[in-house]
Amino acid sequence: MALRDLTAAQQLAALAAGETTSLELVDAHLAAVDADPVQAFLAVDADGARARAREIDALPERPPLGGVPIAIKDALSTRDIVTTSGSRMLEGFRPVYTATCVDRLEAAGAIVLGKTNMDEFAMGSSTENSAYQNTLNPWDHERVPGGSSGGSAASVAERQVPWSLGSDTGGSIRQPASLCGIVGMKPTYGAISRYGLIAFASSLDQVGPFARTVEDAALLLRHMVGRDPMDSTSLDWPGEITVPTATDLAGVRVGVVDELMGEGVEPGVRAAVEASLGVMEDLGATVVPVSLPSALSGLATYYVIAPAECSSNLARFDGIRYGHPIPADNLLDQYELTRGELFGPEVKRRIMLGTFALASGYYDQYYGRAQRLRTLIVREFAEAFSGVDLLASPTSPTVAFPLGDRTADPYAMYMADVCTIPVSLAGLPAISLPCGLADGLPVGLQLAGPAFSENRLLDAAHAVEGALAFDTRPPGLMT
Ligand code: GLN
């Protein structure tokens, strides 16, 4: 078996057994990154990765993440490695510090191979809003990998790395994981420090792992959670993330969200999700229907709150504090020219929407109402969790769509996150795992739980994964 076919846990075992070295692993994965048939990477740090691998190989004892390579979404700052957040605004930007979550993984022995492509400032669901390139879905190069963390998802599905990091504001880890046939997890809001994550919508943004197995996702997560003095919204993690071992769902009550199984869900997606609910019952779970009456208002709520927050967060990109100034006769013209030229159309649309929603006179009509709806959604989830342990739904209502299919229709693009956004608004943890194929393309099952239920979620996902035995190899990698 080629080294890049091993999961991260298998790579760690091979390292522990002395069957390979970190340098061999890094070289094997770099070869796949160099070829980059899916255009997943924006920057590659081959020299840095090799140097770090040599250092780790020379240590008397391997650190817990052993010297296994990883890819990082370009929204996360990495010291001295160009970090653009998919925007021309930050072209060539080399941060002076590394995001806490990446720092923690590096301290645990992960080796950063490079930075992955994304929708500009994490706004989008297909990675087509990147200012640099399209990333291709490893299952079908004519289709999108999902977004906004499309590069991170595609790099794992393509086996350029065993795992990667993404960020999820409304679905940007779970949806691309679903479209690329891999595992993606958004933890509880506040679980992982956002220090060094280029902010999109701060009441929603969360970092999380992509991997090909639930076990690997847990291994990454356990090294990232916990309070960071540099991020006042980060939380002390109660206990620790354990490596999941469950093989059944005895005693687990699963609620299927009615509103997220209806209109707009492709028949093939619904069939795969229903089949996996059957598998969950076979594993001992009780599966019951659950209603979240406001879930479908989530999308409208999100598209007021997220743009409102982004209009504030992106004010710093003015060519003076951050970004490249385009000189003009006076300061106002310079701001306008810089922001007008260097932001892409979706980012400008969001900033305008958000500025409008926050304008005095409209504030309560839009932002205030959206906040009230958000509270309603939070309460509906709390109510649901008084009767069930987990909520199940499709992750995405459709499989990967063709490149270019939705770029002219923002609303169609926004619909990609209809199932993931309610969970984000409620700040809850959720995992997407591949649960089958529809028309030869992967379908994702989303499992969500109450705040801090990560261990239970990972265990349940592990049991389902074992029973489904989904083959994560895209057709092109089957030899
Ligand atoms: N697709 C959603 C958006 O465009 C979610 C993005 C995200 O989670 N970063 O805002």
Short mmCIF file of C-alpha atoms and ligand atoms in Angstrom, two decimals:
data_model
loop_
_atom_site.label_atom_id
_atom_site.label_comp_id
_atom_site.label_asym_id
_atom_site.label_seq_id
_atom_site.Cartn_x
_atom_site.Cartn_y
_atom_site.Cartn_z
CA MET A 1 0.00 0.00 0.00
CA ALA A 2 1.34 3.46 -0.89
CA LEU A 3 2.14 5.68 2.07
CA ARG A 4 -0.47 8.23 1.03
CA ASP A 5 -3.18 5.56 1.16
CA LEU A 6 -2.64 5.18 4.91
CA THR A 7 -4.90 7.03 7.31
CA ALA A 8 -3.17 9.31 9.79
CA ALA A 9 -3.62 6.70 12.54
CA GLN A 10 -2.01 4.10 10.28
CA GLN A 11 0.84 6.48 9.50
CA LEU A 12 1.36 7.02 13.23
CA ALA A 13 1.43 3.25 13.76
CA ALA A 14 3.95 2.81 10.92
CA LEU A 15 6.14 5.50 12.45
CA ALA A 16 5.92 3.91 15.90
CA ALA A 17 6.87 0.53 14.44
CA GLY A 18 9.88 2.07 12.70
CA GLU A 19 8.49 1.07 9.29
CA THR A 20 8.73 4.58 7.89
CA THR A 21 10.05 8.02 8.76
CA SER A 22 8.44 11.39 8.82
CA LEU A 23 10.66 12.46 5.92
CA GLU A 24 9.40 9.54 3.83
CA LEU A 25 5.83 10.48 4.65
CA VAL A 26 6.43 14.13 3.82
CA ASP A 27 8.12 13.25 0.52
CA ALA A 28 5.37 10.83 -0.50
CA HIS A 29 2.67 13.41 0.15
CA LEU A 30 4.64 16.29 -1.38
CA ALA A 31 4.87 14.33 -4.62
CA ALA A 32 1.06 14.24 -4.69
CA VAL A 33 0.86 17.92 -3.76
CA ASP A 34 3.29 18.87 -6.55
CA ALA A 35 1.17 17.12 -9.14
CA ASP A 36 -1.96 18.72 -7.61
CA PRO A 37 -4.49 17.41 -10.16
CA VAL A 38 -7.35 19.02 -8.23
CA GLN A 39 -5.68 22.42 -7.71
CA ALA A 40 -6.17 22.25 -3.97
CA PHE A 41 -3.10 24.21 -2.89
CA LEU A 42 -2.31 27.93 -2.93
CA ALA A 43 1.10 27.64 -1.25
CA VAL A 44 3.45 24.75 -0.54
CA ASP A 45 6.24 24.85 2.04
CA ALA A 46 8.28 21.88 0.84
CA ASP A 47 11.59 22.99 2.36
CA GLY A 48 10.06 23.87 5.71
CA ALA A 49 8.18 20.58 5.83
CA ARG A 50 11.25 18.51 5.02
CA ALA A 51 13.37 20.38 7.58
CA ARG A 52 10.77 19.81 10.25
CA ALA A 53 10.48 16.12 9.32
CA ARG A 54 14.24 15.67 9.72
CA GLU A 55 14.07 17.35 13.11
CA ILE A 56 11.26 15.11 14.29
CA ASP A 57 12.93 11.97 12.92
CA ALA A 58 16.00 12.86 15.01
CA LEU A 59 14.09 13.21 18.28
CA PRO A 60 14.66 10.49 20.88
CA GLU A 61 10.89 10.14 21.19
CA ARG A 62 8.20 10.94 18.64
CA PRO A 63 5.62 13.58 19.58
CA PRO A 64 1.97 12.43 19.61
CA LEU A 65 1.26 13.49 16.00
CA GLY A 66 4.55 11.87 15.06
CA GLY A 67 5.61 13.92 12.05
CA VAL A 68 2.52 13.23 9.93
CA PRO A 69 1.81 15.87 7.26
CA ILE A 70 -1.21 18.17 7.25
CA ALA A 71 -2.67 20.91 5.01
CA ILE A 72 -4.13 24.13 6.39
CA LYS A 73 -6.93 26.28 5.01
CA ASP A 74 -5.55 29.60 3.83
CA ALA A 75 -7.80 31.46 6.29
CA LEU A 76 -5.44 30.42 9.09
CA SER A 77 -2.33 32.52 9.59
CA THR A 78 0.96 30.69 9.30
CA ARG A 79 4.14 32.57 10.15
CA ASP A 80 6.28 33.24 7.06
CA ILE A 81 3.99 31.16 4.82
CA VAL A 82 1.89 33.25 2.46
CA THR A 83 -1.69 33.49 3.78
CA THR A 84 -4.28 35.08 1.51
CA SER A 85 -7.71 33.89 2.68
CA GLY A 86 -8.35 33.36 -1.03
CA SER A 87 -8.26 37.11 -1.68
CA ARG A 88 -6.22 39.43 -3.89
CA MET A 89 -6.38 41.81 -0.95
CA LEU A 90 -3.85 39.66 0.90
CA GLU A 91 -1.78 38.51 -2.08
CA GLY A 92 1.74 37.75 -0.87
CA PHE A 93 0.88 38.45 2.78
CA ARG A 94 3.24 36.71 5.21
CA PRO A 95 1.83 36.71 8.73
CA VAL A 96 4.13 37.39 11.64
CA TYR A 97 2.52 34.73 13.82
CA THR A 98 0.83 31.37 13.51
CA ALA A 99 -2.76 30.66 14.49
CA THR A 100 -3.00 28.99 17.90
CA CYS A 101 -4.70 25.86 16.56
CA VAL A 102 -1.92 25.33 13.99
CA ASP A 103 0.71 26.10 16.63
CA ARG A 104 -0.77 23.44 18.88
CA LEU A 105 -0.79 20.83 16.11
CA GLU A 106 2.79 21.66 15.16
CA ALA A 107 3.85 21.40 18.80
CA ALA A 108 2.20 17.97 18.83
CA GLY A 109 4.25 16.93 15.77
CA ALA A 110 2.06 17.71 12.76
CA ILE A 111 3.95 18.99 9.71
CA VAL A 112 2.37 21.71 7.60
CA LEU A 113 2.82 20.95 3.89
CA GLY A 114 0.97 23.97 2.62
CA LYS A 115 -2.08 26.19 2.43
CA THR A 116 -5.28 25.24 0.70
CA ASN A 117 -7.59 27.07 -1.64
CA MET A 118 -10.86 28.56 -0.40
CA ASP A 119 -13.66 30.94 -1.26
CA GLU A 120 -12.49 34.49 -0.67
CA PHE A 121 -12.67 35.24 3.06
CA ALA A 122 -14.60 31.95 3.46
CA MET A 123 -17.68 33.28 1.68
CA GLY A 124 -19.07 30.64 -0.61
CA SER A 125 -20.02 27.00 -1.01
CA SER A 126 -17.98 25.88 -4.01
CA THR A 127 -14.49 27.47 -3.69
CA GLU A 128 -15.24 29.22 -6.99
CA ASN A 129 -15.08 32.58 -5.17
CA SER A 130 -11.33 32.10 -4.71
CA ALA A 131 -9.46 34.95 -6.37
CA TYR A 132 -6.82 32.47 -7.54
CA GLN A 133 -8.15 29.21 -8.99
CA ASN A 134 -10.93 26.69 -8.99
CA THR A 135 -10.41 23.52 -7.01
CA LEU A 136 -11.77 20.36 -8.63
CA ASN A 137 -13.75 17.63 -6.92
CA PRO A 138 -11.55 14.51 -6.78
CA TRP A 139 -14.60 12.37 -7.62
CA ASP A 140 -15.35 14.29 -10.81
CA HIS A 141 -13.08 17.05 -12.08
CA GLU A 142 -16.00 18.80 -13.74
CA ARG A 143 -17.61 19.41 -10.35
CA VAL A 144 -17.00 21.64 -7.35
CA PRO A 145 -15.43 20.31 -4.14
CA GLY A 146 -17.84 22.39 -2.04
CA GLY A 147 -16.73 25.34 0.03
CA SER A 148 -15.56 27.45 1.46
CA SER A 149 -12.85 25.01 2.66
CA GLY A 150 -12.82 23.22 -0.73
CA GLY A 151 -9.05 22.95 -1.00
CA SER A 152 -8.73 21.34 2.42
CA ALA A 153 -11.47 18.82 1.63
CA ALA A 154 -10.17 18.00 -1.86
CA SER A 155 -6.58 17.55 -0.63
CA VAL A 156 -7.72 14.89 1.87
CA ALA A 157 -10.01 13.09 -0.60
CA GLU A 158 -7.21 13.18 -3.21
CA ARG A 159 -4.79 11.69 -0.60
CA GLN A 160 -2.35 14.58 -0.83
CA VAL A 161 -2.54 14.67 2.98
CA PRO A 162 -4.28 12.34 5.43
CA TRP A 163 -5.96 15.25 7.18
CA SER A 164 -6.34 19.01 7.09
CA LEU A 165 -7.91 22.00 8.81
CA GLY A 166 -10.85 24.05 7.66
CA SER A 167 -13.08 26.69 9.14
CA ASP A 168 -16.84 26.52 9.31
CA THR A 169 -19.10 29.57 9.69
CA GLY A 170 -22.27 28.17 8.15
CA GLY A 171 -21.12 24.83 6.79
CA SER A 172 -17.69 25.34 5.26
CA ILE A 173 -16.21 22.17 6.78
CA ARG A 174 -19.22 19.86 6.70
CA GLN A 175 -20.50 20.69 3.21
CA PRO A 176 -17.17 20.21 1.36
CA ALA A 177 -16.51 17.06 3.43
CA SER A 178 -19.87 15.80 2.21
CA LEU A 179 -19.21 16.67 -1.44
CA CYS A 180 -15.73 15.09 -1.35
CA GLY A 181 -16.70 11.89 0.49
CA ILE A 182 -14.68 12.43 3.66
CA VAL A 183 -15.24 13.25 7.35
CA GLY A 184 -15.47 16.87 8.52
CA MET A 185 -16.29 18.19 11.94
CA LYS A 186 -17.32 21.56 13.31
CA PRO A 187 -16.89 21.54 17.08
CA THR A 188 -18.89 23.45 19.69
CA TYR A 189 -18.60 27.22 19.29
CA GLY A 190 -15.57 28.33 21.32
CA ALA A 191 -13.97 24.86 21.47
CA ILE A 192 -10.96 25.89 19.40
CA SER A 193 -9.16 29.22 19.56
CA ARG A 194 -9.73 31.52 16.59
CA TYR A 195 -6.55 33.48 17.28
CA GLY A 196 -4.95 33.69 13.86
CA LEU A 197 -8.11 32.73 11.96
CA ILE A 198 -8.93 35.54 9.55
CA ALA A 199 -12.38 36.50 10.81
CA PHE A 200 -15.53 36.25 8.68
CA ALA A 201 -18.48 36.21 11.14
CA SER A 202 -17.17 36.04 14.67
CA SER A 203 -20.30 34.74 16.39
CA LEU A 204 -20.19 31.71 14.07
CA ASP A 205 -16.61 30.99 12.95
CA GLN A 206 -15.09 27.73 14.15
CA VAL A 207 -11.99 25.77 13.12
CA GLY A 208 -12.22 22.02 12.67
CA PRO A 209 -10.68 18.92 11.11
CA PHE A 210 -11.08 17.06 7.82
CA ALA A 211 -9.96 13.44 7.66
CA ARG A 212 -10.81 10.18 5.93
CA THR A 213 -11.82 8.50 9.18
CA VAL A 214 -13.64 9.59 12.32
CA GLU A 215 -10.71 8.36 14.40
CA ASP A 216 -8.32 10.70 12.57
CA ALA A 217 -10.69 13.63 13.05
CA ALA A 218 -10.71 12.92 16.79
CA LEU A 219 -6.91 12.70 16.89
CA LEU A 220 -6.61 16.20 15.42
CA LEU A 221 -9.41 17.66 17.48
CA ARG A 222 -7.95 16.50 20.79
CA HIS A 223 -4.82 18.57 20.24
CA MET A 224 -6.68 21.77 19.36
CA VAL A 225 -9.48 22.20 21.89
CA GLY A 226 -9.16 24.30 25.01
CA ARG A 227 -8.79 27.81 26.28
CA ASP A 228 -6.31 30.17 24.66
CA PRO A 229 -5.47 33.40 26.47
CA MET A 230 -5.24 35.06 23.03
CA ASP A 231 -8.92 34.38 22.25
CA SER A 232 -11.35 35.51 24.90
CA THR A 233 -14.15 33.47 23.29
CA SER A 234 -12.26 30.19 23.63
CA LEU A 235 -13.46 27.74 26.25
CA ASP A 236 -11.87 25.54 28.85
CA TRP A 237 -12.51 22.09 27.49
CA PRO A 238 -14.20 19.78 30.00
CA GLY A 239 -12.15 16.56 30.08
CA GLU A 240 -10.53 15.52 26.83
CA ILE A 241 -11.43 14.35 23.35
CA THR A 242 -11.16 10.58 23.37
CA VAL A 243 -10.37 8.36 20.42
CA PRO A 244 -13.71 6.82 19.39
CA THR A 245 -14.10 3.06 19.67
CA ALA A 246 -17.88 2.46 19.67
CA THR A 247 -19.14 -0.24 17.32
CA ASP A 248 -22.84 0.00 18.14
CA LEU A 249 -25.48 2.59 19.04
CA ALA A 250 -27.23 0.71 21.84
CA GLY A 251 -29.40 3.14 23.81
CA VAL A 252 -28.71 6.09 21.50
CA ARG A 253 -31.79 8.12 20.52
CA VAL A 254 -31.50 9.73 17.11
CA GLY A 255 -33.88 12.44 15.94
CA VAL A 256 -34.34 12.90 12.21
CA VAL A 257 -35.03 16.55 11.44
CA ASP A 258 -38.25 16.61 9.41
CA GLU A 259 -37.66 20.05 7.95
CA LEU A 260 -34.26 19.03 6.56
CA MET A 261 -35.48 15.91 4.75
CA GLY A 262 -38.11 17.58 2.60
CA GLU A 263 -38.25 19.63 -0.56
CA GLY A 264 -34.93 20.46 -2.19
CA VAL A 265 -33.20 17.32 -0.98
CA GLU A 266 -32.20 15.26 -4.03
CA PRO A 267 -33.86 11.82 -4.11
CA GLY A 268 -30.47 10.09 -4.23
CA VAL A 269 -29.30 12.04 -1.17
CA ARG A 270 -32.49 11.25 0.71
CA ALA A 271 -32.19 7.55 -0.17
CA ALA A 272 -28.59 7.35 1.09
CA VAL A 273 -29.44 9.17 4.31
CA GLU A 274 -32.51 6.99 4.90
CA ALA A 275 -30.44 3.88 4.32
CA SER A 276 -27.92 5.04 6.92
CA LEU A 277 -30.75 5.69 9.39
CA GLY A 278 -31.73 2.06 8.88
CA VAL A 279 -28.15 1.06 9.59
CA MET A 280 -28.26 3.13 12.79
CA GLU A 281 -31.35 1.24 13.88
CA ASP A 282 -29.61 -2.05 13.14
CA LEU A 283 -26.80 -0.84 15.40
CA GLY A 284 -29.25 -0.44 18.26
CA ALA A 285 -30.32 3.21 17.95
CA THR A 286 -33.90 4.38 18.34
CA VAL A 287 -34.69 6.64 15.38
CA VAL A 288 -37.57 9.10 15.76
CA PRO A 289 -38.78 12.09 13.75
CA VAL A 290 -38.09 15.50 15.29
CA SER A 291 -39.31 18.93 14.27
CA LEU A 292 -37.25 22.13 14.30
CA PRO A 293 -39.96 24.51 13.02
CA SER A 294 -37.58 27.45 12.53
CA ALA A 295 -34.77 25.46 10.89
CA LEU A 296 -35.68 26.65 7.41
CA SER A 297 -35.56 30.27 8.58
CA GLY A 298 -31.92 29.62 9.43
CA LEU A 299 -30.72 30.58 5.97
CA ALA A 300 -32.41 34.00 6.03
CA THR A 301 -31.25 34.57 9.60
CA TYR A 302 -27.68 33.69 8.70
CA TYR A 303 -27.66 35.95 5.64
CA VAL A 304 -28.36 38.92 7.86
CA ILE A 305 -26.08 38.04 10.79
CA ALA A 306 -23.05 36.77 8.85
CA PRO A 307 -22.89 39.74 6.43
CA ALA A 308 -23.46 42.17 9.32
CA GLU A 309 -20.47 40.73 11.16
CA CYS A 310 -18.34 40.50 8.04
CA SER A 311 -18.99 44.15 7.18
CA SER A 312 -17.33 45.01 10.47
CA ASN A 313 -14.57 42.38 10.39
CA LEU A 314 -13.50 43.26 6.86
CA ALA A 315 -13.21 46.98 7.58
CA ARG A 316 -9.54 46.39 8.37
CA PHE A 317 -8.79 45.55 4.73
CA ASP A 318 -8.42 49.12 3.55
CA GLY A 319 -4.94 49.02 2.03
CA ILE A 320 -3.48 50.75 5.08
CA ARG A 321 -4.04 48.48 8.03
CA TYR A 322 -4.11 45.37 5.80
CA GLY A 323 -4.00 44.89 2.06
CA HIS A 324 -2.23 46.63 -0.78
CA PRO A 325 -3.11 50.29 -1.23
CA ILE A 326 -4.04 51.50 -4.69
CA PRO A 327 -2.93 55.15 -4.58
CA ALA A 328 -5.43 57.91 -5.30
CA ASP A 329 -5.64 61.70 -4.81
CA ASN A 330 -7.24 61.54 -1.40
CA LEU A 331 -7.74 59.02 1.36
CA LEU A 332 -11.42 58.31 0.68
CA ASP A 333 -10.76 57.62 -2.99
CA GLN A 334 -7.87 55.40 -2.00
CA TYR A 335 -10.08 53.33 0.31
CA GLU A 336 -12.73 53.04 -2.36
CA LEU A 337 -10.34 52.11 -5.10
CA THR A 338 -8.49 49.58 -2.98
CA ARG A 339 -11.60 47.87 -1.67
CA GLY A 340 -13.37 48.12 -5.01
CA GLU A 341 -10.47 46.57 -6.94
CA LEU A 342 -9.18 43.98 -4.51
CA PHE A 343 -12.36 42.44 -3.10
CA GLY A 344 -14.28 40.00 -5.29
CA PRO A 345 -18.00 40.39 -6.09
CA GLU A 346 -19.32 38.04 -3.37
CA VAL A 347 -17.31 39.77 -0.64
CA LYS A 348 -18.57 43.16 -1.80
CA ARG A 349 -22.14 41.85 -1.90
CA ARG A 350 -21.84 40.64 1.71
CA ILE A 351 -20.27 43.88 2.95
CA MET A 352 -23.05 45.90 1.34
CA LEU A 353 -25.76 43.60 2.70
CA GLY A 354 -24.27 43.76 6.17
CA THR A 355 -23.76 47.51 6.15
CA PHE A 356 -27.37 47.95 5.05
CA ALA A 357 -28.69 45.59 7.73
CA LEU A 358 -26.80 47.50 10.41
CA ALA A 359 -27.74 50.98 9.22
CA SER A 360 -29.65 53.02 11.77
CA GLY A 361 -33.33 52.87 10.92
CA TYR A 362 -32.96 49.31 9.59
CA TYR A 363 -31.04 47.85 12.50
CA ASP A 364 -33.99 46.45 14.40
CA GLN A 365 -35.93 45.50 11.30
CA TYR A 366 -33.13 43.24 10.05
CA TYR A 367 -30.36 42.61 12.56
CA GLY A 368 -32.60 42.70 15.64
CA ARG A 369 -35.10 40.35 14.03
CA ALA A 370 -32.40 37.98 12.88
CA GLN A 371 -31.05 37.83 16.42
CA ARG A 372 -34.49 36.99 17.76
CA LEU A 373 -34.88 34.23 15.20
CA ARG A 374 -31.48 32.93 16.17
CA THR A 375 -32.64 32.68 19.79
CA LEU A 376 -35.69 30.76 18.64
CA ILE A 377 -33.50 28.31 16.74
CA VAL A 378 -31.25 27.87 19.79
CA ARG A 379 -34.33 27.06 21.90
CA GLU A 380 -35.73 24.62 19.37
CA PHE A 381 -32.46 22.69 19.38
CA ALA A 382 -32.43 22.65 23.20
CA GLU A 383 -35.98 21.35 23.20
CA ALA A 384 -35.11 18.65 20.65
CA PHE A 385 -32.16 17.51 22.73
CA SER A 386 -34.40 16.97 25.73
CA GLY A 387 -35.81 13.99 23.82
CA VAL A 388 -32.92 12.71 21.70
CA ASP A 389 -29.12 12.41 21.94
CA LEU A 390 -28.30 13.23 18.34
CA LEU A 391 -29.95 14.87 15.37
CA ALA A 392 -29.50 13.45 11.89
CA SER A 393 -30.00 15.05 8.48
CA PRO A 394 -28.30 15.24 5.12
CA THR A 395 -25.23 17.50 5.29
CA SER A 396 -25.96 18.96 1.86
CA PRO A 397 -29.26 18.68 0.00
CA THR A 398 -27.38 17.78 -3.20
CA VAL A 399 -24.26 15.98 -4.32
CA ALA A 400 -21.39 17.97 -5.84
CA PHE A 401 -22.71 20.25 -8.58
CA PRO A 402 -20.96 21.13 -11.86
CA LEU A 403 -18.41 23.96 -11.87
CA GLY A 404 -20.08 27.17 -12.96
CA ASP A 405 -23.58 25.86 -12.27
CA ARG A 406 -24.44 28.30 -9.47
CA THR A 407 -21.96 31.13 -9.86
CA ALA A 408 -24.54 33.39 -11.50
CA ASP A 409 -27.18 32.68 -8.86
CA PRO A 410 -26.09 33.56 -5.32
CA TYR A 411 -29.33 32.25 -3.83
CA ALA A 412 -28.83 28.79 -5.36
CA MET A 413 -25.30 28.84 -3.93
CA TYR A 414 -26.60 29.83 -0.48
CA MET A 415 -29.01 26.87 -0.51
CA ALA A 416 -26.02 24.51 -0.30
CA ASP A 417 -25.85 25.23 3.43
CA VAL A 418 -29.51 24.95 4.32
CA CYS A 419 -28.88 21.87 6.51
CA THR A 420 -25.67 23.03 8.16
CA ILE A 421 -26.53 26.65 8.98
CA PRO A 422 -29.14 26.02 11.73
CA VAL A 423 -26.54 24.03 13.71
CA SER A 424 -24.04 26.88 13.27
CA LEU A 425 -26.52 29.47 14.51
CA ALA A 426 -27.06 27.35 17.62
CA GLY A 427 -23.28 27.02 18.19
CA LEU A 428 -23.50 23.22 18.35
CA PRO A 429 -21.04 20.54 17.29
CA ALA A 430 -21.74 18.49 14.18
CA ILE A 431 -19.92 15.97 12.06
CA SER A 432 -20.41 15.01 8.44
CA LEU A 433 -19.50 11.51 7.38
CA PRO A 434 -19.83 9.89 3.98
CA CYS A 435 -22.86 7.60 3.97
CA GLY A 436 -23.19 6.41 0.39
CA LEU A 437 -23.24 7.42 -3.26
CA ALA A 438 -25.88 9.03 -5.44
CA ASP A 439 -25.13 8.99 -9.18
CA GLY A 440 -21.61 7.90 -8.30
CA LEU A 441 -21.00 10.94 -6.08
CA PRO A 442 -20.63 10.97 -2.29
CA VAL A 443 -23.48 11.83 0.07
CA GLY A 444 -22.83 13.15 3.58
CA LEU A 445 -24.75 12.37 6.75
CA GLN A 446 -24.77 15.16 9.32
CA LEU A 447 -24.97 14.23 13.00
CA ALA A 448 -25.33 17.09 15.48
CA GLY A 449 -25.32 17.03 19.27
CA PRO A 450 -25.65 19.36 22.25
CA ALA A 451 -22.75 21.64 23.20
CA PHE A 452 -19.69 19.67 24.39
CA SER A 453 -21.09 16.35 23.13
CA GLU A 454 -18.07 15.85 20.81
CA ASN A 455 -17.05 12.53 22.34
CA ARG A 456 -20.53 11.11 21.97
CA LEU A 457 -20.80 12.42 18.41
CA LEU A 458 -17.44 10.96 17.45
CA ASP A 459 -18.36 7.61 18.98
CA ALA A 460 -21.70 7.48 17.16
CA ALA A 461 -20.07 8.52 13.87
CA HIS A 462 -17.40 5.87 14.38
CA ALA A 463 -20.00 3.16 14.87
CA VAL A 464 -21.91 4.25 11.75
CA GLU A 465 -18.70 4.52 9.73
CA GLY A 466 -17.76 0.96 10.70
CA ALA A 467 -21.14 -0.40 9.63
CA LEU A 468 -21.30 1.56 6.36
CA ALA A 469 -17.71 0.78 5.31
CA PHE A 470 -17.78 3.60 2.75
CA ASP A 471 -14.79 3.49 0.38
CA THR A 472 -13.30 7.00 0.45
CA ARG A 473 -11.21 6.47 -2.69
CA PRO A 474 -12.41 8.58 -5.60
CA PRO A 475 -12.67 6.53 -8.82
CA GLY A 476 -9.45 8.03 -10.21
CA LEU A 477 -7.46 6.71 -7.27
CA MET A 478 -8.75 3.15 -7.48
CA THR A 479 -6.07 0.99 -8.99
N1 GLN B 1 -21.45 28.94 2.41
C1 GLN B 1 -21.70 29.77 3.56
C2 GLN B 1 -21.37 31.20 3.19
O1 GLN B 1 -21.12 31.45 2.08
C3 GLN B 1 -20.88 29.30 4.71
C4 GLN B 1 -19.47 29.68 4.60
C5 GLN B 1 -18.64 29.26 5.75
O2 GLN B 1 -19.03 28.41 6.54
N2 GLN B 1 -17.48 29.89 5.88
O3 GLN B 1 -21.36 32.08 4.01
#
